[in-house]
PDB file of C-alpha atoms in Angstrom:
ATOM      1  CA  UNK S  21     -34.252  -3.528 -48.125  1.00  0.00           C
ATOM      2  CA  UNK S  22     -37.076  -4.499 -45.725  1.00  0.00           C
ATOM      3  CA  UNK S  23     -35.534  -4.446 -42.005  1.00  0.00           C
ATOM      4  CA  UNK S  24     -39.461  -4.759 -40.763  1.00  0.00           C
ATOM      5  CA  UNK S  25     -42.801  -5.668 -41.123  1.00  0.00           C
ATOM      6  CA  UNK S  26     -45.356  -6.199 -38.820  1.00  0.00           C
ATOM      7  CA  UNK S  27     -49.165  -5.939 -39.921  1.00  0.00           C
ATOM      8  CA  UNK S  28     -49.056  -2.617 -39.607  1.00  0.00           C
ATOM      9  CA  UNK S  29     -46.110  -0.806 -40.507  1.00  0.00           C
ATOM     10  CA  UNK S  30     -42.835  -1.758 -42.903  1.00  0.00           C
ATOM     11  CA  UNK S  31     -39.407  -0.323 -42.324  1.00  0.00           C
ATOM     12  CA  UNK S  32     -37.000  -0.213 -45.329  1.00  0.00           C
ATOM     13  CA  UNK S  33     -33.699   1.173 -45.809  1.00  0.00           C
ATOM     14  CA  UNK S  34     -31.077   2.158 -48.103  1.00  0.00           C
ATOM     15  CA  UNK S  35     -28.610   1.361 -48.379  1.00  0.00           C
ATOM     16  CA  UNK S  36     -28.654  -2.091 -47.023  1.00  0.00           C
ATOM     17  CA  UNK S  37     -25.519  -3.986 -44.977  1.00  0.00           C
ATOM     18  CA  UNK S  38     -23.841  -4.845 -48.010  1.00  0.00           C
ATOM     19  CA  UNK S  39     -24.161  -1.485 -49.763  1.00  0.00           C
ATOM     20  CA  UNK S  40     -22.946   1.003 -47.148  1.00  0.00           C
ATOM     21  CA  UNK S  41     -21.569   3.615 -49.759  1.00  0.00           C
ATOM     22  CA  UNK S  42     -24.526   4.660 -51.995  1.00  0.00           C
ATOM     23  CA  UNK S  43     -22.580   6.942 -54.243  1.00  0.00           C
ATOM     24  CA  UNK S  44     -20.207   4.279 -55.210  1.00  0.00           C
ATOM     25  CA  UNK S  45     -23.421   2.000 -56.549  1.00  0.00           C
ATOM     26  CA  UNK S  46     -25.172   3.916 -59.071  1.00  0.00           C
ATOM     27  CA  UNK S  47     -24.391   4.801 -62.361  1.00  0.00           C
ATOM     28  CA  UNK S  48     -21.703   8.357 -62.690  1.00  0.00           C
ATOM     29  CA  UNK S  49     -24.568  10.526 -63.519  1.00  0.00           C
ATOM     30  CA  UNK S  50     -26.126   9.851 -60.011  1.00  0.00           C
ATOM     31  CA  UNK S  51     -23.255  10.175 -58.024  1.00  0.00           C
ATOM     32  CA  UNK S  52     -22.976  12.972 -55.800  1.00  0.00           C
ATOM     33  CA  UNK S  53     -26.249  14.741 -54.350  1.00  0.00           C
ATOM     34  CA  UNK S  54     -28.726  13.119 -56.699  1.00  0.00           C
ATOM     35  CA  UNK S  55     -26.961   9.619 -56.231  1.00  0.00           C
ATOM     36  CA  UNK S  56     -28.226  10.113 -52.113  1.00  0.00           C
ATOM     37  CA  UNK S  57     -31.528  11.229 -53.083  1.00  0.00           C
ATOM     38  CA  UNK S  58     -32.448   8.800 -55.603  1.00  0.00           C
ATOM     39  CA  UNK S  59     -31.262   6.023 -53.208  1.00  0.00           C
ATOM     40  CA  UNK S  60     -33.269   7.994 -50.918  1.00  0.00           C
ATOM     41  CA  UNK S  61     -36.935   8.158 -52.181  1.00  0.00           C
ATOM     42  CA  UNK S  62     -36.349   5.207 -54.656  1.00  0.00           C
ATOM     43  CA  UNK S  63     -38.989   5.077 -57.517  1.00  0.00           C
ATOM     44  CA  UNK S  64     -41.965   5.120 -55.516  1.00  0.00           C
ATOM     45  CA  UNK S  65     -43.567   7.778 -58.026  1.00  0.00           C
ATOM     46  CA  UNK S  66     -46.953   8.934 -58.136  1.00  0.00           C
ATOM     47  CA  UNK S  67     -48.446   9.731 -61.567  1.00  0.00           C
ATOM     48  CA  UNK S  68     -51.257  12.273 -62.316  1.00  0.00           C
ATOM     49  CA  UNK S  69     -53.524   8.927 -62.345  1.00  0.00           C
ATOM     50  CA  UNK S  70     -52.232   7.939 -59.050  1.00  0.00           C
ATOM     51  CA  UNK S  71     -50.507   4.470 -60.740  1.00  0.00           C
ATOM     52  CA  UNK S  72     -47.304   3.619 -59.668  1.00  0.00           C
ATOM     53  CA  UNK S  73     -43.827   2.458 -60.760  1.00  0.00           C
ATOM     54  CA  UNK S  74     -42.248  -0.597 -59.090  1.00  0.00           C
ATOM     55  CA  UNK S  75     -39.652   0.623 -55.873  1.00  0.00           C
ATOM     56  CA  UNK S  76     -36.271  -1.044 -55.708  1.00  0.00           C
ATOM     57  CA  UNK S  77     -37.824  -3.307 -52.950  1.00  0.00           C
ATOM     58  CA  UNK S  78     -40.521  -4.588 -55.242  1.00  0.00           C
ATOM     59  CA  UNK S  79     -38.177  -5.489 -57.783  1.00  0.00           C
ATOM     60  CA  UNK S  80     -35.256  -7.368 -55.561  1.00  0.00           C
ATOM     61  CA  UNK S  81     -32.963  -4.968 -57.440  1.00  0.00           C
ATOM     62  CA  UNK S  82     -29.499  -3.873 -55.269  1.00  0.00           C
ATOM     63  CA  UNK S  83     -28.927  -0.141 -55.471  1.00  0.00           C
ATOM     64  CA  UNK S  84     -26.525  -0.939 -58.572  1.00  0.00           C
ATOM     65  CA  UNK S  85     -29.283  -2.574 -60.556  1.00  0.00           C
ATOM     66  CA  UNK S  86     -31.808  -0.410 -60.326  1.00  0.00           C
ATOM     67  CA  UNK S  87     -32.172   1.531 -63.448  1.00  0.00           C
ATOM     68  CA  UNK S  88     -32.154   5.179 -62.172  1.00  0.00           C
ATOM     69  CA  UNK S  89     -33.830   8.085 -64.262  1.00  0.00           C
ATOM     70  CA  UNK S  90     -31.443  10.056 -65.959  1.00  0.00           C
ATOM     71  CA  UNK S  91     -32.835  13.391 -64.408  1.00  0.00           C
ATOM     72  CA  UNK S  92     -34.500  13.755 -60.491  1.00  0.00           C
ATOM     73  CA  UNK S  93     -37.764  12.470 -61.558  1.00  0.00           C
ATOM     74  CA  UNK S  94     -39.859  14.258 -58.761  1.00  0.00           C
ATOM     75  CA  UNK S  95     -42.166  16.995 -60.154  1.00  0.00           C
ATOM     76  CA  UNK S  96     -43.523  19.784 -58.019  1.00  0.00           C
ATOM     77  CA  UNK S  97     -47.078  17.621 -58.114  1.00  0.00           C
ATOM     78  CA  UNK S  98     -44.912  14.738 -56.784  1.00  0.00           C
ATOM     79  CA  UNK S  99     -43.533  17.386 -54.174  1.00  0.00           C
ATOM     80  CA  UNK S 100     -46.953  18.544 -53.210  1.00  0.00           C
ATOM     81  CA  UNK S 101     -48.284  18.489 -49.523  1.00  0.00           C
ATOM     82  CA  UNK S 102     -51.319  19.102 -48.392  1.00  0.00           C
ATOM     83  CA  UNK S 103     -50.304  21.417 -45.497  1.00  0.00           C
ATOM     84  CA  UNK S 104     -48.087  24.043 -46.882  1.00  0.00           C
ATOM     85  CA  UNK S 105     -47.747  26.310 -43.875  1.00  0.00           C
ATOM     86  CA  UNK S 106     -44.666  26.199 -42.305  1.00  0.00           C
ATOM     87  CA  UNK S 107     -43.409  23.206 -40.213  1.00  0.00           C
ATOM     88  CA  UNK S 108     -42.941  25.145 -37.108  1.00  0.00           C
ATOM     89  CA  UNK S 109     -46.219  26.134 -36.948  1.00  0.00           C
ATOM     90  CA  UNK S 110     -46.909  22.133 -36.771  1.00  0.00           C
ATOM     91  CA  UNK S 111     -44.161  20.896 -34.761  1.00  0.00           C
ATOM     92  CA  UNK S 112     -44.681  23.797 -32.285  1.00  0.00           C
ATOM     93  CA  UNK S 113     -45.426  21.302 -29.767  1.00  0.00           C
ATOM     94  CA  UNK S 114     -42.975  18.915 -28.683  1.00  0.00           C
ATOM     95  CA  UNK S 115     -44.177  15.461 -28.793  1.00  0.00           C
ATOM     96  CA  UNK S 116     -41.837  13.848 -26.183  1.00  0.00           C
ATOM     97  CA  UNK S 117     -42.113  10.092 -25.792  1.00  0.00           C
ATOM     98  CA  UNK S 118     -44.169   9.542 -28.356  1.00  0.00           C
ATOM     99  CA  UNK S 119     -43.466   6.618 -30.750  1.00  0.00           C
ATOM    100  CA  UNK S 120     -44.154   7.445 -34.540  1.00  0.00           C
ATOM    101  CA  UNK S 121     -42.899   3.676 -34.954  1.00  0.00           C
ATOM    102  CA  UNK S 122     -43.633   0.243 -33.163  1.00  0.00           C
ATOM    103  CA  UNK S 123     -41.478  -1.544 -31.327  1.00  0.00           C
ATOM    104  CA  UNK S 124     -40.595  -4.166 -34.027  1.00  0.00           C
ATOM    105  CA  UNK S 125     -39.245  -1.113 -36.281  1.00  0.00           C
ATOM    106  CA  UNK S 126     -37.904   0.015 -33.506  1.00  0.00           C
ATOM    107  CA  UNK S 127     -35.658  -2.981 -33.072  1.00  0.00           C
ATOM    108  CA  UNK S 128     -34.500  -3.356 -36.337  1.00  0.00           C
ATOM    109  CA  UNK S 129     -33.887   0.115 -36.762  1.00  0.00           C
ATOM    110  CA  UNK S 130     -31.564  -0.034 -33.918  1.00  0.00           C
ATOM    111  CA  UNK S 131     -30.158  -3.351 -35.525  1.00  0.00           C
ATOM    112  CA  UNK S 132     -29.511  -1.708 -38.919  1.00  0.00           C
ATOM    113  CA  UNK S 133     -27.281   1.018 -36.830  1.00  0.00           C
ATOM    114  CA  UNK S 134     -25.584  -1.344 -34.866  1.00  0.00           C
ATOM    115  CA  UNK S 135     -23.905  -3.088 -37.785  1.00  0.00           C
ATOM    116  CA  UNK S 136     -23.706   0.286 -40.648  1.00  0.00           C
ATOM    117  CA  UNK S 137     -22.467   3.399 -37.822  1.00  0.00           C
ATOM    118  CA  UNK S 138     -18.873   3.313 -37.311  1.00  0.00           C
ATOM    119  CA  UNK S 139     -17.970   3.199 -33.310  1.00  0.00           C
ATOM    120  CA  UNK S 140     -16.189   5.803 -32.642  1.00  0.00           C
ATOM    121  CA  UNK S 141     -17.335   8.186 -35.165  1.00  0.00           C
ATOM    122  CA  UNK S 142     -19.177  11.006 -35.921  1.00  0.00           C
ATOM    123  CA  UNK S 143     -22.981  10.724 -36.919  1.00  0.00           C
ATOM    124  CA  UNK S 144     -25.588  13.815 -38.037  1.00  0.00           C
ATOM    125  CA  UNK S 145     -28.921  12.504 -36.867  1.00  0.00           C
ATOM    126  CA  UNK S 146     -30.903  14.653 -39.865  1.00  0.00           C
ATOM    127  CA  UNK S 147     -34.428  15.613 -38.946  1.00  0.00           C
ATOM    128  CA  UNK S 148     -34.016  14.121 -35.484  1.00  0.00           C
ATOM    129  CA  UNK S 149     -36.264  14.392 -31.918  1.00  0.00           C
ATOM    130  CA  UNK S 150     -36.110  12.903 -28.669  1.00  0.00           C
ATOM    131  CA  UNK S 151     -34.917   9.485 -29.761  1.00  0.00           C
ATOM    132  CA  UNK S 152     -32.440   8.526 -32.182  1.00  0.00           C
ATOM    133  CA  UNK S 153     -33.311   5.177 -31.951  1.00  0.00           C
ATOM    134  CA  UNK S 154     -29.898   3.886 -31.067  1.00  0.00           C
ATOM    135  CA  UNK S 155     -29.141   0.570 -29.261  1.00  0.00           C
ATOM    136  CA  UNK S 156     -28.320   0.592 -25.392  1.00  0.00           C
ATOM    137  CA  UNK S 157     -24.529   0.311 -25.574  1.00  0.00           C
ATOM    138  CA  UNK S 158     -24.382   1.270 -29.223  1.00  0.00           C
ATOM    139  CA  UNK S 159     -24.895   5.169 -28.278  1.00  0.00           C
ATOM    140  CA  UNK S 160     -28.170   5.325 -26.935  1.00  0.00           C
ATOM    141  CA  UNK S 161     -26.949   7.586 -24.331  1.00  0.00           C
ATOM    142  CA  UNK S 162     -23.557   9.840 -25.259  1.00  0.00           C
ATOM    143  CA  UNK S 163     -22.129   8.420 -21.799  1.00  0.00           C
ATOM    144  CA  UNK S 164     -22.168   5.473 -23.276  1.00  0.00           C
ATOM    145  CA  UNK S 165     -18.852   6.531 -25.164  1.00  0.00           C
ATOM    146  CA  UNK S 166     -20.029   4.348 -28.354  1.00  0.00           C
ATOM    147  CA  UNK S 167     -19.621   7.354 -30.585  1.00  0.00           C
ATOM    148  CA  UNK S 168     -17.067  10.399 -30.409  1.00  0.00           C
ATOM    149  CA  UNK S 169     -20.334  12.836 -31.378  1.00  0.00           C
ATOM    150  CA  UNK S 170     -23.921  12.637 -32.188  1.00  0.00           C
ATOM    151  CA  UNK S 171     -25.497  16.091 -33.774  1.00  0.00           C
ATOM    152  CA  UNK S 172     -28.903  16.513 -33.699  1.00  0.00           C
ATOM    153  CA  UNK S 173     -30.992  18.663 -36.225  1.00  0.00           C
ATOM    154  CA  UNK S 174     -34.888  18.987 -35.965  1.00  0.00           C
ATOM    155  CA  UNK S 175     -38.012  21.241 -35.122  1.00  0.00           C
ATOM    156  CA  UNK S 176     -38.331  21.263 -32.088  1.00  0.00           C
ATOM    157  CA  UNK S 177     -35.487  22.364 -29.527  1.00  0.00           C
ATOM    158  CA  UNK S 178     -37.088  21.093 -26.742  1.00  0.00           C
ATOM    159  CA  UNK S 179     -37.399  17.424 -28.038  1.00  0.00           C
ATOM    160  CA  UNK S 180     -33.311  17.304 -29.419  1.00  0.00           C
ATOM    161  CA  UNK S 181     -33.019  18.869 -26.139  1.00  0.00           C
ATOM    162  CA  UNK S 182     -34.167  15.885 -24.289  1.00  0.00           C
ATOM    163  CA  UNK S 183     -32.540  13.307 -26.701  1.00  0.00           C
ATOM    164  CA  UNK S 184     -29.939  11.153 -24.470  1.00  0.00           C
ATOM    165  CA  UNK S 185     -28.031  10.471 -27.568  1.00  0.00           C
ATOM    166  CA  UNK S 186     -27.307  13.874 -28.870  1.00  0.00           C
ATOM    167  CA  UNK S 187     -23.865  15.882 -28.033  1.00  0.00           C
ATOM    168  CA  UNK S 188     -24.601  18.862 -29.632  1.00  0.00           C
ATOM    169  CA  UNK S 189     -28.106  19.575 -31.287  1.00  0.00           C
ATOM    170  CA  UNK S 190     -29.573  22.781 -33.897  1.00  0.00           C
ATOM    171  CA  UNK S 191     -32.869  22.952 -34.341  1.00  0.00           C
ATOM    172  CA  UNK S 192     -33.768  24.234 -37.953  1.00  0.00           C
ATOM    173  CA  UNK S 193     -36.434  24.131 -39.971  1.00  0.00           C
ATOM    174  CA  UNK S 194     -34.287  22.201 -42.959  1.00  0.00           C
ATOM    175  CA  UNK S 195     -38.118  22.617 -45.328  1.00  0.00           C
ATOM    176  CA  UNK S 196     -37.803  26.659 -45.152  1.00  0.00           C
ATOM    177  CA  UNK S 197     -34.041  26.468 -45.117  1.00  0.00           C
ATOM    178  CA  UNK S 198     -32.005  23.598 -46.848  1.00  0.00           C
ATOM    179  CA  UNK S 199     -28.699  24.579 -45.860  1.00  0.00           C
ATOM    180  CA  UNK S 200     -26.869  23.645 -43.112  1.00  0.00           C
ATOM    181  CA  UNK S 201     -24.105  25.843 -42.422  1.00  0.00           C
ATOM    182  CA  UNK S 202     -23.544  25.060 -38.713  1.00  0.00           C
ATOM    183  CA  UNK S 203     -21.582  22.110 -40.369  1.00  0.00           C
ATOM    184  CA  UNK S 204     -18.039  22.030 -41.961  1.00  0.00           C
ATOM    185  CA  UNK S 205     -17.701  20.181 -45.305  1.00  0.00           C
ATOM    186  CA  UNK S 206     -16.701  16.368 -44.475  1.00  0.00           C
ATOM    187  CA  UNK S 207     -17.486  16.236 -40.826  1.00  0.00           C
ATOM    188  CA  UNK S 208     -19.434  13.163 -40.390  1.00  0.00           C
ATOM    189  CA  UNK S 209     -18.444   9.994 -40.879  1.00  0.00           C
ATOM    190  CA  UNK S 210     -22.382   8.873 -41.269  1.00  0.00           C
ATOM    191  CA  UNK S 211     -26.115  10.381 -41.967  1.00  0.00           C
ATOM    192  CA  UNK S 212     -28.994   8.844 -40.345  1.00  0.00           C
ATOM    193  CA  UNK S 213     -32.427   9.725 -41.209  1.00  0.00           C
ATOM    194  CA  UNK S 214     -34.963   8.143 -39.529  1.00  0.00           C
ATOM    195  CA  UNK S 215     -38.871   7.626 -40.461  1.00  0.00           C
ATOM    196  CA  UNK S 216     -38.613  11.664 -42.159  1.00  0.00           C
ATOM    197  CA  UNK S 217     -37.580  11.638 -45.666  1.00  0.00           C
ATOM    198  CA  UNK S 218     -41.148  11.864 -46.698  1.00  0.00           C
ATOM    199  CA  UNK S 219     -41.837  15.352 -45.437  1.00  0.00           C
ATOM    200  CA  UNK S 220     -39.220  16.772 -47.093  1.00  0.00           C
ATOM    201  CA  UNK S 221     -41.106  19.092 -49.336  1.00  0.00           C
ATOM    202  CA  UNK S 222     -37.332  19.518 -51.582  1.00  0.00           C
ATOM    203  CA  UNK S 223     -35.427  17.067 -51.396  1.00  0.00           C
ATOM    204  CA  UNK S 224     -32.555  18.006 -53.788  1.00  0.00           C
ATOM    205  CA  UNK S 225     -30.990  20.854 -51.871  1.00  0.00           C
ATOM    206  CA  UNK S 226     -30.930  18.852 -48.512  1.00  0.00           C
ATOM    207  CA  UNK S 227     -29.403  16.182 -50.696  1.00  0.00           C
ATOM    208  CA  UNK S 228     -26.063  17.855 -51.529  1.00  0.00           C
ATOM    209  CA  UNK S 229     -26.093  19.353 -48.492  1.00  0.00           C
ATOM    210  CA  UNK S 230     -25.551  15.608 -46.881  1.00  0.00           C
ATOM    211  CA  UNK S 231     -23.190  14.965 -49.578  1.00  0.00           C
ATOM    212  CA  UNK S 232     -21.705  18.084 -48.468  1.00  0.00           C
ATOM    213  CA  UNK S 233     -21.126  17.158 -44.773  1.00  0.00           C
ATOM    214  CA  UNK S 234     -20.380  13.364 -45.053  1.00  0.00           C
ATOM    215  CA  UNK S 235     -16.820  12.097 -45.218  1.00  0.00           C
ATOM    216  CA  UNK S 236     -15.789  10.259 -48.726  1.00  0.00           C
ATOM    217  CA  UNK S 237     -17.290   7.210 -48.865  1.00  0.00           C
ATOM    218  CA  UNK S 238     -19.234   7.482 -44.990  1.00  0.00           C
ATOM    219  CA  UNK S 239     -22.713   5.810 -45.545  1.00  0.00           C
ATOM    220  CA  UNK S 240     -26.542   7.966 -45.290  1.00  0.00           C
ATOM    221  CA  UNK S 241     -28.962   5.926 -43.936  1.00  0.00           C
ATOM    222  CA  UNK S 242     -31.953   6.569 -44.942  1.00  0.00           C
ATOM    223  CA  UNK S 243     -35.624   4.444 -43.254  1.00  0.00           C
ATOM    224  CA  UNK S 244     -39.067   4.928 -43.724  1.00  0.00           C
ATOM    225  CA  UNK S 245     -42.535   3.803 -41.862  1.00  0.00           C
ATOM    226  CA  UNK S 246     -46.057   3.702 -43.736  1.00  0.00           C
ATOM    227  CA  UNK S 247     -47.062   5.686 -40.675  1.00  0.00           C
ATOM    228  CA  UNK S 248     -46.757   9.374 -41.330  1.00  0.00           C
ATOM    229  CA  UNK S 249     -48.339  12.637 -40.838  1.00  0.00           C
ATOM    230  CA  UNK S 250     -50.138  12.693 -43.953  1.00  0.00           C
ATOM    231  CA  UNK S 251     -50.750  16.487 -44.318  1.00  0.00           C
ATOM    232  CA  UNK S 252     -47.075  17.143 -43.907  1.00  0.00           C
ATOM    233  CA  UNK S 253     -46.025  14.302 -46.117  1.00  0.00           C
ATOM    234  CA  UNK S 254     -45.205  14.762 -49.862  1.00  0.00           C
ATOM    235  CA  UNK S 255     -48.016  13.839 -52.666  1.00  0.00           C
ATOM    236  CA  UNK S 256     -45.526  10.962 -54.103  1.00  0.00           C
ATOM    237  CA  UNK S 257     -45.228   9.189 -50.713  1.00  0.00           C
ATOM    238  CA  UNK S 258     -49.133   9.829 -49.530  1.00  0.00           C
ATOM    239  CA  UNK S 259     -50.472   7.970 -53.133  1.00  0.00           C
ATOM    240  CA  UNK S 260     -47.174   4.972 -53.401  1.00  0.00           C
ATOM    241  CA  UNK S 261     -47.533   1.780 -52.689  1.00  0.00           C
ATOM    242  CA  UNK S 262     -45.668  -0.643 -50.286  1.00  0.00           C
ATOM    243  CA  UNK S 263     -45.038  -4.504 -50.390  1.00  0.00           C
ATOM    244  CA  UNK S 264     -47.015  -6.823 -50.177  1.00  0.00           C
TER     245      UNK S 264
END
């Protein structure tokens, strides 16, 4: 759903408020892993003639109307970036304080958390940095009490590091390495993932690897920005459209 737009940036999520447990929406075959990652990158596809298919928010489809490809539809031309040296060597210098997202995305991404995290849970902040763009009082700062734990995985150690909202932090490069063994099977009661999902260069792995880690039922949140670093970001997100 579209949580922001300003004239120069939109902010969508899925799921939305009223569809907190993705794998519950789609149809069986989707369920699991590939239910989170379809959910996830939607059907903003790039063909070889740059055209492309419709997204769920073009379409004013729910999650449980969208007709979902029987098979992950992302081909490794779809996958494509057009840096392929590793991410460390680009995130090897922390970019503290910097806002990769305006303030109006900003507040509705902190609105969108507000009402989906569970107070008193525990959240994995995937692909995180100095800012998990959580609401003063809602776990902006860990003092704050609003959550029992925030984890933090990212890049660079040094931004997580500085992140007021994270009790506990790894930083791993989840493109070189899908798998995240630091955590135990069901030990998050939510996934946030915040303006990222289009640099990961394969998606599937990280995919059950959420499913993995998140509780029964416990919602992934998943947002995106039209801002990006666009030599790090994947062909199919670089040539898709947006709303109008």
């Amino acid at each position: 759903r579209d949580i922001g737009h300003t004239a120069t940036e939109t902010l969508l999520a899925t799921p939305g408020p009223t569809h907190p447990n993705t794998t519950s929406l789609l149809p069986s075959r989707w369920r699991g892993a590939a239910a989170v990652a379809a959910a996830a990158v939607g059907v903003a596809l790039a063909s070889s003639s740059s055209s492309v298919e419709p997204g769920p928010w073009e379409t004013g489809l729910s999650a449980a109307e969208v007709p979902w490809p029987a098979a992950f539809p992302l081909t490794a031309t779809h996958l494509a970036r057009l840096d392929e040296t590793p991410d460390t060597r680009f995130y090897a210098r922390p970019r503290i304080n910097v806002q990769h997202v305006d303030e109006s995305a900003i507040a509705a991404l902190q609105e969108l958390y507000a009402q989906e995290l569970p107070r008193g849970g525990a959240v994995l902040d995937l692909m995180s940095s100095w800012t998990s763009h959580l609401a003063e009082g809602r776990g902006r700062d860990r003092a704050d009490g609003h959550f029992a734990r925030v984890s933090g995985l990212g890049a660079h150690a040094e931004e997580l590091r500085a992140n007021p909202a994270l009790h506990d932090y790894h930083a791993h490069d989840i493109n070189a390495d899908p798998r995240l063994p630091m955590y135990a099977d069901e030990s998050f009661d939510a996934v946030v993932c915040s303006v990222s999902v289009d640099y990961l260069a394969d998606p599937l792995p990280v995919f059950r690897e959420i499913h993995r880690v998140l509780k029964p039922g416990g919602p992934a949140l998943f947002t995106w920005s039209n801002r990006m670093f666009p030599t790090k970001a994947i062909a199919a997100w670089r040539e898709a459209s947006e709303p109008a």
